[in-house]
């Protein structure tokens, strides 16, 4: 796909993923779901599945596929929706995410369904991605490894152990995306644990680093296509937690909550009204 | 092929447990398997890995003093079909990165082999921070984990090659450094999960695990036989998980007293694993635990440490006498 086609498809995906994520959230009823982190990451995921990731829908565990690790698994409404949209899982499998004993309940590792990691215990995914990237290079395979981190997740010391090692192993096949929504479970990042500049940190750890608007397909596309010879790439994607859901947008309550009818209506109206269209 | 000749067995014992595992055991694995990696957290010199790293540079990764990242990288490699060995001091390859071990090795059931050196009380001179007397309790409670505890160098080498045939997580617990007492003077049949009866006796069964401990238990049994004429059974329970239930149940049926001996906290260790079997069995023999009590130790040489906590032959002998 050329640039225009990828961007076109990513725009299509960002709308369809939103619809699907809303329906998934709705299906959880009073239990609620991780709306905040799903809607901060939804455009990142739309761009990845829209054409940045190399994958085969008919063969999700194809050995040449690009790996995608959702280390912050709080984006499952969007990432599972992407698997369904891309044709790697069925609708039935998608909705098993919130069924007792369901196939996708508990965020398991199932490469056969396009799920490359079991995220959730924060701070582990980047290390795993580094292991995959090392082996890819060693075997001369040209797949890339994409790892999605939350900014809150970057409080974990193990994240910085990983950052340290990625440059040592010269992993130019590794792309880290930080969903920088500035909110974590208990509050604003600056109140809970001020992290300073993630960009400067990534540079200091030997990454090629680029800032992006995490809700702009074009900006994300540009970031994903930055050249990073001999170095891993870090994309600091500025996002808004619960983006597009008026009652919880950029609010700490968005982390895990019940989807309000008004928010559902507002986002559906926005989708239909062209807010997420390409201009 | 590794030759388990009396001569080699003697030289491994002198060379020490870590070099035996890596220079002999892993070398055999690396010759047979292309898809293996070894990762260390800045402990290759101590672990006896240097020769191995020099011989297989493309299989060797030093991740610095960052154990959590080490397990994570190993997980990524394992997800790509590589058998990944991780090694550092026992406390750091187990509880330092406990959540990675629990989730990546246990829940995800990945093909990662954790090799912990200086387990138990081995690091007596290095301080309490380096003791590893709770690792069996932790590791055996992790789903899918195989837990191995060799009695001497040749057993450790056999374990290294045997666990390479398992497609899942394993923990190899290495106590001691050099001058390792020899339990097996010649070749023998080793199978993961199959306890070895070193001597068959009656009334008393000593179930022991680990370097020095199995050896001390054999000596204690000998003293007891010399004094009383009753020869205790001595079993080397080298695999703590999966447990040889059949062997333990049979011992519980045929003996009056079971004594478990381990260089580990008496809470949750091998003795507890044995008790989990015996307690289910109607009329099984009474069990006495020998291990490290739930209190802090003073620091010193290996001999001092083992003596302090009551893991020497004479201590074991006394426990048998006072309980029969």
Short mmCIF file of C-alpha atoms in Angstrom, two decimals, chain B:
data_model
loop_
_atom_site.label_atom_id
_atom_site.label_comp_id
_atom_site.label_asym_id
_atom_site.label_seq_id
_atom_site.Cartn_x
_atom_site.Cartn_y
_atom_site.Cartn_z
CA UNK B 1 28.09 -37.21 24.35
CA UNK B 2 28.93 -36.53 27.96
CA UNK B 3 30.93 -39.32 29.53
CA UNK B 4 29.87 -39.93 33.14
CA UNK B 5 33.10 -41.70 34.03
CA UNK B 6 34.37 -41.78 37.62
CA UNK B 7 37.25 -39.60 36.49
CA UNK B 8 35.01 -36.94 34.95
CA UNK B 9 32.69 -37.05 37.94
CA UNK B 10 35.64 -36.33 40.23
CA UNK B 11 36.90 -33.48 38.09
CA UNK B 12 33.43 -31.86 37.85
CA UNK B 13 33.16 -32.00 41.60
CA UNK B 14 36.43 -30.11 41.96
CA UNK B 15 35.60 -27.67 39.17
CA UNK B 16 32.30 -26.78 40.82
CA UNK B 17 28.61 -26.84 40.14
CA UNK B 18 28.26 -23.73 37.96
CA UNK B 19 31.02 -24.56 35.47
CA UNK B 20 29.70 -28.14 35.35
CA UNK B 21 26.25 -26.96 34.38
CA UNK B 22 27.43 -24.51 31.73
CA UNK B 23 30.68 -25.88 30.34
CA UNK B 24 29.52 -29.49 30.30
CA UNK B 25 25.70 -29.55 30.48
CA UNK B 26 24.84 -26.56 28.38
CA UNK B 27 27.62 -27.26 25.91
CA UNK B 28 25.87 -30.53 25.11
CA UNK B 29 22.55 -28.75 24.68
CA UNK B 30 24.06 -26.04 22.48
CA UNK B 31 25.68 -28.64 20.22
CA UNK B 32 22.33 -30.35 19.68
CA UNK B 33 20.02 -27.38 19.45
CA UNK B 34 20.26 -24.38 17.19
CA UNK B 35 17.39 -22.50 18.81
CA UNK B 36 18.78 -21.77 22.25
CA UNK B 37 19.82 -18.57 23.98
CA UNK B 38 21.52 -17.88 27.28
CA UNK B 39 20.88 -14.64 29.10
CA UNK B 40 22.64 -13.39 32.17
CA UNK B 41 22.25 -10.30 34.31
CA UNK B 42 25.92 -9.38 34.61
CA UNK B 43 26.91 -12.63 36.23
CA UNK B 44 28.63 -14.59 33.51
CA UNK B 45 32.02 -14.71 35.22
CA UNK B 46 30.65 -15.99 38.49
CA UNK B 47 28.15 -18.31 36.82
CA UNK B 48 30.94 -20.11 35.01
CA UNK B 49 29.49 -18.90 31.74
CA UNK B 50 32.58 -17.29 30.27
CA UNK B 51 33.76 -20.31 28.32
CA UNK B 52 30.28 -20.94 27.14
CA UNK B 53 29.84 -17.31 26.06
CA UNK B 54 33.14 -17.40 24.18
CA UNK B 55 32.20 -20.62 22.42
CA UNK B 56 28.66 -19.60 21.48
CA UNK B 57 28.74 -15.81 21.15
CA UNK B 58 25.65 -15.80 18.93
CA UNK B 59 23.62 -17.55 21.62
CA UNK B 60 24.76 -15.42 24.55
CA UNK B 61 23.20 -12.18 25.82
CA UNK B 62 24.26 -10.09 28.79
CA UNK B 63 21.45 -7.71 29.74
CA UNK B 64 23.23 -5.99 32.62
CA UNK B 65 21.93 -5.91 36.17
CA UNK B 66 18.30 -5.99 35.15
CA UNK B 67 16.65 -9.28 36.01
CA UNK B 68 13.08 -8.31 35.16
CA UNK B 69 14.16 -7.31 31.67
CA UNK B 70 16.12 -10.55 31.40
CA UNK B 71 13.00 -12.66 31.96
CA UNK B 72 11.02 -10.44 29.59
CA UNK B 73 13.57 -10.71 26.79
CA UNK B 74 13.73 -14.46 27.34
CA UNK B 75 9.93 -14.52 27.03
CA UNK B 76 10.07 -12.70 23.70
CA UNK B 77 12.68 -15.17 22.47
CA UNK B 78 10.62 -18.10 23.71
CA UNK B 79 7.58 -16.75 21.89
CA UNK B 80 9.71 -16.92 18.74
CA UNK B 81 10.43 -20.59 19.35
CA UNK B 82 13.78 -20.23 21.11
CA UNK B 83 14.60 -22.12 24.28
CA UNK B 84 15.89 -19.39 26.57
CA UNK B 85 18.13 -19.99 29.58
CA UNK B 86 18.34 -17.22 32.15
CA UNK B 87 20.85 -17.20 34.95
CA UNK B 88 22.05 -15.18 37.90
CA UNK B 89 22.10 -15.65 41.67
CA UNK B 90 19.12 -17.76 42.76
CA UNK B 91 17.29 -15.01 44.69
CA UNK B 92 17.51 -12.70 41.69
CA UNK B 93 16.38 -15.16 39.04
CA UNK B 94 13.35 -16.03 41.18
CA UNK B 95 11.92 -13.42 43.50
CA UNK B 96 13.70 -10.34 42.19
CA UNK B 97 11.66 -10.81 39.03
CA UNK B 98 8.85 -12.74 40.68
CA UNK B 99 6.02 -11.23 38.69
CA UNK B 100 7.76 -11.87 35.37
CA UNK B 101 8.38 -15.46 36.49
CA UNK B 102 4.77 -15.85 37.56
CA UNK B 103 3.23 -14.38 34.45
CA UNK B 104 5.66 -15.00 31.59
CA UNK B 105 7.02 -18.36 32.70
CA UNK B 106 3.97 -19.63 34.59
CA UNK B 107 0.82 -18.21 33.05
CA UNK B 108 2.21 -18.04 29.54
CA UNK B 109 3.94 -21.40 29.99
CA UNK B 110 6.98 -20.28 28.01
CA UNK B 111 10.06 -22.33 27.30
CA UNK B 112 12.34 -20.51 29.72
CA UNK B 113 14.87 -22.27 31.93
CA UNK B 114 15.90 -20.34 35.04
CA UNK B 115 19.21 -21.43 36.52
CA UNK B 116 19.81 -20.02 39.99
CA UNK B 117 23.34 -20.13 41.36
CA UNK B 118 24.38 -19.87 45.01
CA UNK B 119 20.98 -21.03 46.20
CA UNK B 120 20.14 -21.81 49.79
CA UNK B 121 22.80 -20.65 52.23
CA UNK B 122 25.65 -20.68 49.71
CA UNK B 123 26.21 -16.92 49.85
CA UNK B 124 26.94 -16.92 53.57
CA UNK B 125 29.88 -14.56 53.18
CA UNK B 126 27.95 -12.23 50.88
CA UNK B 127 25.25 -11.45 53.36
CA UNK B 128 21.59 -12.08 54.02
CA UNK B 129 20.62 -10.21 50.85
CA UNK B 130 21.99 -13.07 48.75
CA UNK B 131 20.48 -16.01 50.61
CA UNK B 132 17.88 -17.97 48.73
CA UNK B 133 15.90 -20.03 51.16
CA UNK B 134 12.36 -19.37 49.91
CA UNK B 135 12.84 -20.02 46.21
CA UNK B 136 11.48 -23.58 46.21
CA UNK B 137 8.32 -22.39 47.95
CA UNK B 138 7.81 -19.68 45.36
CA UNK B 139 8.83 -21.55 42.24
CA UNK B 140 6.88 -24.72 42.95
CA UNK B 141 3.70 -22.71 43.42
CA UNK B 142 3.95 -21.36 39.86
CA UNK B 143 1.79 -23.28 37.38
CA UNK B 144 3.61 -25.36 34.73
CA UNK B 145 6.97 -24.95 36.49
CA UNK B 146 9.38 -27.87 36.84
CA UNK B 147 11.63 -27.48 39.90
CA UNK B 148 14.94 -29.32 40.03
CA UNK B 149 17.48 -29.56 42.83
CA UNK B 150 20.61 -31.62 42.07
CA UNK B 151 22.56 -33.53 44.70
CA UNK B 152 25.90 -33.19 42.93
CA UNK B 153 27.59 -32.01 39.74
CA UNK B 154 26.82 -35.00 37.57
CA UNK B 155 23.16 -34.78 38.51
CA UNK B 156 23.17 -31.07 37.71
CA UNK B 157 24.61 -31.86 34.27
CA UNK B 158 21.98 -34.54 33.70
CA UNK B 159 19.30 -32.05 34.70
CA UNK B 160 20.60 -29.50 32.25
CA UNK B 161 20.30 -31.91 29.35
CA UNK B 162 17.01 -33.39 30.57
CA UNK B 163 15.28 -30.07 30.96
CA UNK B 164 16.28 -29.06 27.46
CA UNK B 165 13.85 -31.75 26.31
CA UNK B 166 10.94 -30.10 28.14
CA UNK B 167 8.94 -27.49 26.26
CA UNK B 168 8.04 -25.36 29.26
CA UNK B 169 9.38 -23.41 32.23
CA UNK B 170 11.94 -24.97 34.58
CA UNK B 171 13.91 -23.87 37.59
CA UNK B 172 17.30 -25.42 38.30
CA UNK B 173 18.44 -24.68 41.83
CA UNK B 174 22.19 -24.84 42.36
CA UNK B 175 23.60 -24.85 45.89
CA UNK B 176 27.31 -24.79 46.66
CA UNK B 177 30.22 -23.55 44.61
CA UNK B 178 33.31 -25.75 44.27
CA UNK B 179 34.45 -28.98 45.97
CA UNK B 180 30.97 -30.43 45.65
CA UNK B 181 30.57 -33.80 47.43
CA UNK B 182 29.97 -36.66 45.03
CA UNK B 183 26.76 -38.61 45.60
CA UNK B 184 26.85 -40.55 42.35
CA UNK B 185 30.31 -42.02 41.89
CA UNK B 186 29.32 -43.54 38.57
CA UNK B 187 26.71 -43.14 35.88
CA UNK B 188 23.07 -43.77 36.79
CA UNK B 189 19.66 -43.38 35.23
CA UNK B 190 18.15 -39.95 35.78
CA UNK B 191 14.59 -39.04 34.96
CA UNK B 192 12.85 -35.79 35.84
CA UNK B 193 10.11 -36.59 38.34
CA UNK B 194 11.52 -39.96 39.35
CA UNK B 195 13.11 -39.91 42.81
CA UNK B 196 16.25 -41.98 43.33
CA UNK B 197 16.45 -44.43 46.22
CA UNK B 198 20.11 -44.29 47.22
CA UNK B 199 19.77 -46.97 49.84
CA UNK B 200 16.88 -49.19 50.83
CA UNK B 201 16.35 -49.74 54.54
CA UNK B 202 13.52 -49.88 57.02
CA UNK B 203 11.67 -47.93 59.70
CA UNK B 204 13.12 -44.54 58.84
CA UNK B 205 13.12 -42.86 55.44
CA UNK B 206 15.25 -39.80 54.84
CA UNK B 207 14.03 -37.76 51.89
CA UNK B 208 16.71 -35.26 50.99
CA UNK B 209 17.39 -32.77 48.24
CA UNK B 210 20.33 -30.65 47.12
CA UNK B 211 24.10 -30.39 47.17
CA UNK B 212 25.64 -31.32 50.54
CA UNK B 213 22.22 -32.17 51.96
CA UNK B 214 21.84 -35.54 50.27
CA UNK B 215 25.44 -36.33 51.12
CA UNK B 216 24.96 -35.35 54.79
CA UNK B 217 21.78 -37.41 54.94
CA UNK B 218 23.65 -40.48 53.66
CA UNK B 219 26.28 -39.95 56.36
CA UNK B 220 23.62 -39.54 59.04
CA UNK B 221 21.97 -42.77 57.90
CA UNK B 222 25.29 -44.57 58.10
CA UNK B 223 25.93 -43.35 61.66
CA UNK B 224 22.44 -44.39 62.67
CA UNK B 225 22.90 -47.84 61.23
CA UNK B 226 26.26 -48.22 62.97
CA UNK B 227 24.77 -47.27 66.29
CA UNK B 228 21.43 -49.08 66.14
CA UNK B 229 21.76 -51.71 63.46
CA UNK B 230 18.74 -50.23 61.69
CA UNK B 231 19.47 -49.06 58.19
CA UNK B 232 17.38 -46.04 57.16
CA UNK B 233 16.17 -45.63 53.59
CA UNK B 234 17.65 -42.60 51.85
CA UNK B 235 15.91 -41.05 48.87
CA UNK B 236 17.23 -38.23 46.71
CA UNK B 237 14.18 -36.16 45.81
CA UNK B 238 15.90 -34.25 43.04
CA UNK B 239 12.67 -33.18 41.35
CA UNK B 240 10.50 -31.13 43.64
CA UNK B 241 7.92 -30.56 40.95
CA UNK B 242 6.44 -32.64 39.44
CA UNK B 243 6.64 -34.66 42.60
CA UNK B 244 7.20 -38.42 42.60
CA UNK B 245 3.98 -39.10 44.52
CA UNK B 246 4.21 -42.81 44.02
CA UNK B 247 7.59 -42.98 45.74
CA UNK B 248 6.49 -40.75 48.62
CA UNK B 249 3.26 -42.68 49.17
CA UNK B 250 5.17 -45.95 49.20
CA UNK B 251 7.64 -44.58 51.74
CA UNK B 252 4.71 -43.39 53.87
CA UNK B 253 3.24 -46.91 53.76
CA UNK B 254 6.37 -48.86 54.51
CA UNK B 255 8.23 -46.73 57.05
CA UNK B 256 7.49 -45.46 60.56
CA UNK B 257 9.16 -42.09 60.26
CA UNK B 258 9.75 -39.81 57.30
CA UNK B 259 12.43 -37.16 57.69
CA UNK B 260 12.66 -34.50 54.99
CA UNK B 261 15.98 -32.67 54.73
CA UNK B 262 16.48 -29.51 52.70
CA UNK B 263 18.53 -26.35 52.55
CA UNK B 264 15.44 -24.18 52.45
CA UNK B 265 12.89 -22.65 54.78
CA UNK B 266 10.72 -25.32 56.34
CA UNK B 267 7.79 -23.20 55.19
CA UNK B 268 6.72 -24.21 51.73
CA UNK B 269 9.79 -26.13 50.62
CA UNK B 270 10.40 -29.74 49.64
CA UNK B 271 9.23 -30.95 53.06
CA UNK B 272 5.95 -29.16 52.58
CA UNK B 273 5.58 -30.72 49.14
CA UNK B 274 6.09 -34.17 50.69
CA UNK B 275 3.61 -33.34 53.47
CA UNK B 276 1.05 -32.36 50.86
CA UNK B 277 1.19 -35.98 49.67
CA UNK B 278 1.49 -37.77 53.02
CA UNK B 279 -1.31 -35.75 54.64
CA UNK B 280 -3.72 -37.10 52.03
CA UNK B 281 -2.85 -40.67 52.87
CA UNK B 282 -4.64 -42.59 55.60
CA UNK B 283 -2.21 -44.11 58.07
CA UNK B 284 0.92 -42.66 56.48
CA UNK B 285 4.08 -42.38 58.56
CA UNK B 286 4.71 -39.31 60.67
CA UNK B 287 6.90 -36.67 59.09
CA UNK B 288 9.62 -34.57 60.67
CA UNK B 289 10.96 -31.51 58.83
CA UNK B 290 14.63 -30.62 58.80
CA UNK B 291 15.29 -27.30 57.16
CA UNK B 292 15.82 -23.66 57.96
CA UNK B 293 13.59 -22.36 60.69
CA UNK B 294 11.65 -19.17 60.26
CA UNK B 295 14.32 -16.93 61.75
CA UNK B 296 17.34 -14.93 60.62
CA UNK B 297 20.75 -16.59 60.28
CA UNK B 298 24.20 -15.36 61.19
CA UNK B 299 26.60 -15.18 58.25
CA UNK B 300 29.73 -17.16 57.51
CA UNK B 301 31.27 -20.04 55.57
CA UNK B 302 29.16 -22.76 53.98
CA UNK B 303 30.15 -25.23 56.71
CA UNK B 304 29.22 -22.68 59.38
CA UNK B 305 25.91 -21.91 57.71
CA UNK B 306 24.88 -25.56 57.35
CA UNK B 307 25.95 -26.28 60.93
CA UNK B 308 24.14 -23.26 62.28
CA UNK B 309 20.78 -24.31 60.90
CA UNK B 310 21.24 -27.99 61.74
CA UNK B 311 21.82 -29.49 58.31
CA UNK B 312 24.98 -31.48 59.06
CA UNK B 313 25.06 -35.27 59.40
CA UNK B 314 25.24 -35.17 63.20
CA UNK B 315 22.22 -32.85 63.36
CA UNK B 316 20.20 -35.11 61.11
CA UNK B 317 21.33 -38.12 63.16
CA UNK B 318 20.12 -36.45 66.38
CA UNK B 319 16.73 -35.63 64.87
CA UNK B 320 16.24 -39.24 63.80
CA UNK B 321 17.16 -40.53 67.24
CA UNK B 322 14.92 -38.16 69.11
CA UNK B 323 11.93 -38.98 66.92
CA UNK B 324 11.98 -42.73 66.70
#
